[in-house]
Amino acid sequence: MTEQQLIKEAQQGATDCFTQLVASYQLRLYSYLLGRCTHHQEADDVLQETFIKAYQYLSSYNPQWQFSTWLFTIARRTIGKYQAQYHNHQPIDDENWVTKQDPFAVDRENIWQLIKNELNTKSYDVLWFFYVEQYSIKEIAQITQQSESWVKTNLHRSKMKLSNNSALELMLEAH
Amino acid sequence: MTQDIEQRLKQDATTIKTTAAQRLANVDFAKSIEHQLLAQSTKSSHSWLWGMAAAIGLSLMTWLLIENNPTPAIMEPLQLSNTLKEVKQLTHNIEEKVNQPLLKEQQAIIEDFKRLKSQMFSI
């Protein structure tokens, strides 16, 4: 079955077809979420919520866009809401961001962790979608719900900031 | 941006992807999500049944209410005249119980005044 057929079947209530779609995209989504979230439990919750929302709103999916961009759009919104809801009430202990007991945490030496700390989440998303997912500017604009010129400017500024970042310089030298 | 940074971005993303793949190997998300979706659809079908039952119950109650309390528009002429008689009787009763004592009181006051007046003139 092609992806479009799976989507059509899932739109008519075939959960097994939707599960196949989940299996196809979970690694890409989870990788993005794992880097973006504070800890793996948060990434787990957001991943589940993203797929459940996707199933609920599957009828609103526009096939002129890639299914993955639609999923990333939902994931971005879900993580935003999740973090606004929980982080306002539960302050994150920065020292516990990476623990030895958590084998699935993104380590501090990872450049994506540095981007998250030094830049903002929007810049993180733009860089991730551009360099890792290799989406076009138009597709990133679709996911981030911003204009194409905003994406270009954000990408340019993020690159400039990273080029002038001393912590990154040290990281690259150590490597 | 230097080539070094671009390379590092891709390389470290691969590290995250490996970590994510390890985590996914341990936890079957697809299965868990399928279970949740099935549970949700069962729940929503149950709520649909409850809604249906409530609608039927409400319709039955409305029907019974209409049957036991006919409106004047659908009354027989005989029933209507009886009801009118009952209403007249009720109005009369209310008047007797409320207005009559007041009228009697008023009459008594007038009588008192008349008596006082005649007494004053006699003086």
PDB file of C-alpha atoms in Angstrom, chain A residues 15-16 18-19 22 26-27 30-31 34 40 44 47-48 51-52 55-56 103-104 106 109-112 115 128 131-132 159 162-163 168 171-172 175, chain B residues 1-2 4-6 8-24 26-34 36-38 40-41:
ATOM      1  CA  THR A  15      -6.216   2.140  12.889  1.00  0.00           C
ATOM      2  CA  ASP A  16      -3.868  -0.568  11.585  1.00  0.00           C
ATOM      3  CA  PHE A  18      -2.434   4.546  10.814  1.00  0.00           C
ATOM      4  CA  THR A  19      -0.117   2.362  12.921  1.00  0.00           C
ATOM      5  CA  VAL A  22       3.316   5.813  12.871  1.00  0.00           C
ATOM      6  CA  GLN A  26       8.224   7.752  14.540  1.00  0.00           C
ATOM      7  CA  LEU A  27      12.029   7.785  14.305  1.00  0.00           C
ATOM      8  CA  TYR A  30      11.193  11.190  17.969  1.00  0.00           C
ATOM      9  CA  SER A  31      14.696  12.318  17.025  1.00  0.00           C
ATOM     10  CA  LEU A  34      14.368  14.084  21.857  1.00  0.00           C
ATOM     11  CA  HIS A  40      13.064  11.651  27.278  1.00  0.00           C
ATOM     12  CA  ASP A  44       7.643  10.159  24.813  1.00  0.00           C
ATOM     13  CA  LEU A  47       5.300  11.844  20.478  1.00  0.00           C
ATOM     14  CA  GLN A  48       2.194   9.955  21.607  1.00  0.00           C
ATOM     15  CA  PHE A  51       0.200  10.887  16.710  1.00  0.00           C
ATOM     16  CA  ILE A  52      -3.132  10.846  18.537  1.00  0.00           C
ATOM     17  CA  TYR A  55      -5.285  10.619  13.869  1.00  0.00           C
ATOM     18  CA  GLN A  56      -8.050  12.833  15.240  1.00  0.00           C
ATOM     19  CA  PRO A 103      20.617   6.655  28.712  1.00  0.00           C
ATOM     20  CA  PHE A 104      18.337   8.409  26.244  1.00  0.00           C
ATOM     21  CA  VAL A 106      21.008  14.166  24.642  1.00  0.00           C
ATOM     22  CA  GLU A 109      28.538  18.008  24.187  1.00  0.00           C
ATOM     23  CA  ASN A 110      25.964  17.737  21.438  1.00  0.00           C
ATOM     24  CA  ILE A 111      25.758  20.831  19.217  1.00  0.00           C
ATOM     25  CA  TRP A 112      21.950  20.657  19.267  1.00  0.00           C
ATOM     26  CA  ILE A 115      21.777  25.514  20.034  1.00  0.00           C
ATOM     27  CA  TRP A 128      16.886  21.084  12.402  1.00  0.00           C
ATOM     28  CA  TYR A 131      20.087  20.593   7.998  1.00  0.00           C
ATOM     29  CA  VAL A 132      18.662  17.325   9.301  1.00  0.00           C
ATOM     30  CA  LYS A 159      24.196  30.739  11.290  1.00  0.00           C
ATOM     31  CA  LEU A 162      26.699  30.014  15.727  1.00  0.00           C
ATOM     32  CA  SER A 163      29.736  31.219  13.774  1.00  0.00           C
ATOM     33  CA  LEU A 168      30.903  26.243  19.853  1.00  0.00           C
ATOM     34  CA  MET A 171      33.470  22.396  21.207  1.00  0.00           C
ATOM     35  CA  LEU A 172      34.859  22.151  17.677  1.00  0.00           C
ATOM     36  CA  HIS A 175      36.563  17.568  18.762  1.00  0.00           C
TER      37      HIS A 175
ATOM     38  CA  MET B   1      28.578  29.070   8.400  1.00  0.00           C
ATOM     39  CA  THR B   2      31.733  27.039   8.182  1.00  0.00           C
ATOM     40  CA  ASP B   4      32.861  22.347  10.259  1.00  0.00           C
ATOM     41  CA  ILE B   5      29.653  23.550  11.890  1.00  0.00           C
ATOM     42  CA  GLU B   6      27.429  22.132   9.137  1.00  0.00           C
ATOM     43  CA  ARG B   8      28.859  18.895  13.232  1.00  0.00           C
ATOM     44  CA  LEU B   9      25.138  19.648  12.972  1.00  0.00           C
ATOM     45  CA  LYS B  10      24.581  16.575  10.811  1.00  0.00           C
ATOM     46  CA  GLN B  11      26.909  14.391  12.844  1.00  0.00           C
ATOM     47  CA  ASP B  12      25.316  15.258  16.179  1.00  0.00           C
ATOM     48  CA  ALA B  13      21.854  14.819  14.688  1.00  0.00           C
ATOM     49  CA  THR B  14      22.909  11.284  13.770  1.00  0.00           C
ATOM     50  CA  THR B  15      23.884  10.729  17.415  1.00  0.00           C
ATOM     51  CA  ILE B  16      20.424  11.876  18.505  1.00  0.00           C
ATOM     52  CA  LYS B  17      18.835   9.621  15.887  1.00  0.00           C
ATOM     53  CA  THR B  18      20.814   6.636  17.182  1.00  0.00           C
ATOM     54  CA  THR B  19      19.680   7.406  20.737  1.00  0.00           C
ATOM     55  CA  ALA B  20      16.094   7.744  19.501  1.00  0.00           C
ATOM     56  CA  ALA B  21      16.312   4.433  17.626  1.00  0.00           C
ATOM     57  CA  GLN B  22      17.587   2.693  20.784  1.00  0.00           C
ATOM     58  CA  ARG B  23      14.712   4.114  22.780  1.00  0.00           C
ATOM     59  CA  LEU B  24      12.179   3.116  20.122  1.00  0.00           C
ATOM     60  CA  ASN B  26      12.810  -0.647  23.822  1.00  0.00           C
ATOM     61  CA  VAL B  27       9.353   0.932  23.697  1.00  0.00           C
ATOM     62  CA  ASP B  28       6.784  -0.092  21.100  1.00  0.00           C
ATOM     63  CA  PHE B  29       5.180   3.295  20.509  1.00  0.00           C
ATOM     64  CA  ALA B  30       3.218   2.205  17.451  1.00  0.00           C
ATOM     65  CA  LYS B  31       1.490  -0.544  19.459  1.00  0.00           C
ATOM     66  CA  SER B  32       0.852   1.747  22.402  1.00  0.00           C
ATOM     67  CA  ILE B  33      -0.636   4.416  20.134  1.00  0.00           C
ATOM     68  CA  GLU B  34      -2.825   1.819  18.376  1.00  0.00           C
ATOM     69  CA  GLN B  36      -4.940   4.266  22.731  1.00  0.00           C
ATOM     70  CA  LEU B  37      -6.711   4.897  19.441  1.00  0.00           C
ATOM     71  CA  LEU B  38      -8.777   1.731  19.804  1.00  0.00           C
ATOM     72  CA  GLN B  40     -10.694   6.118  22.196  1.00  0.00           C
ATOM     73  CA  SER B  41     -12.872   4.772  19.373  1.00  0.00           C
TER      74      SER B  41
END
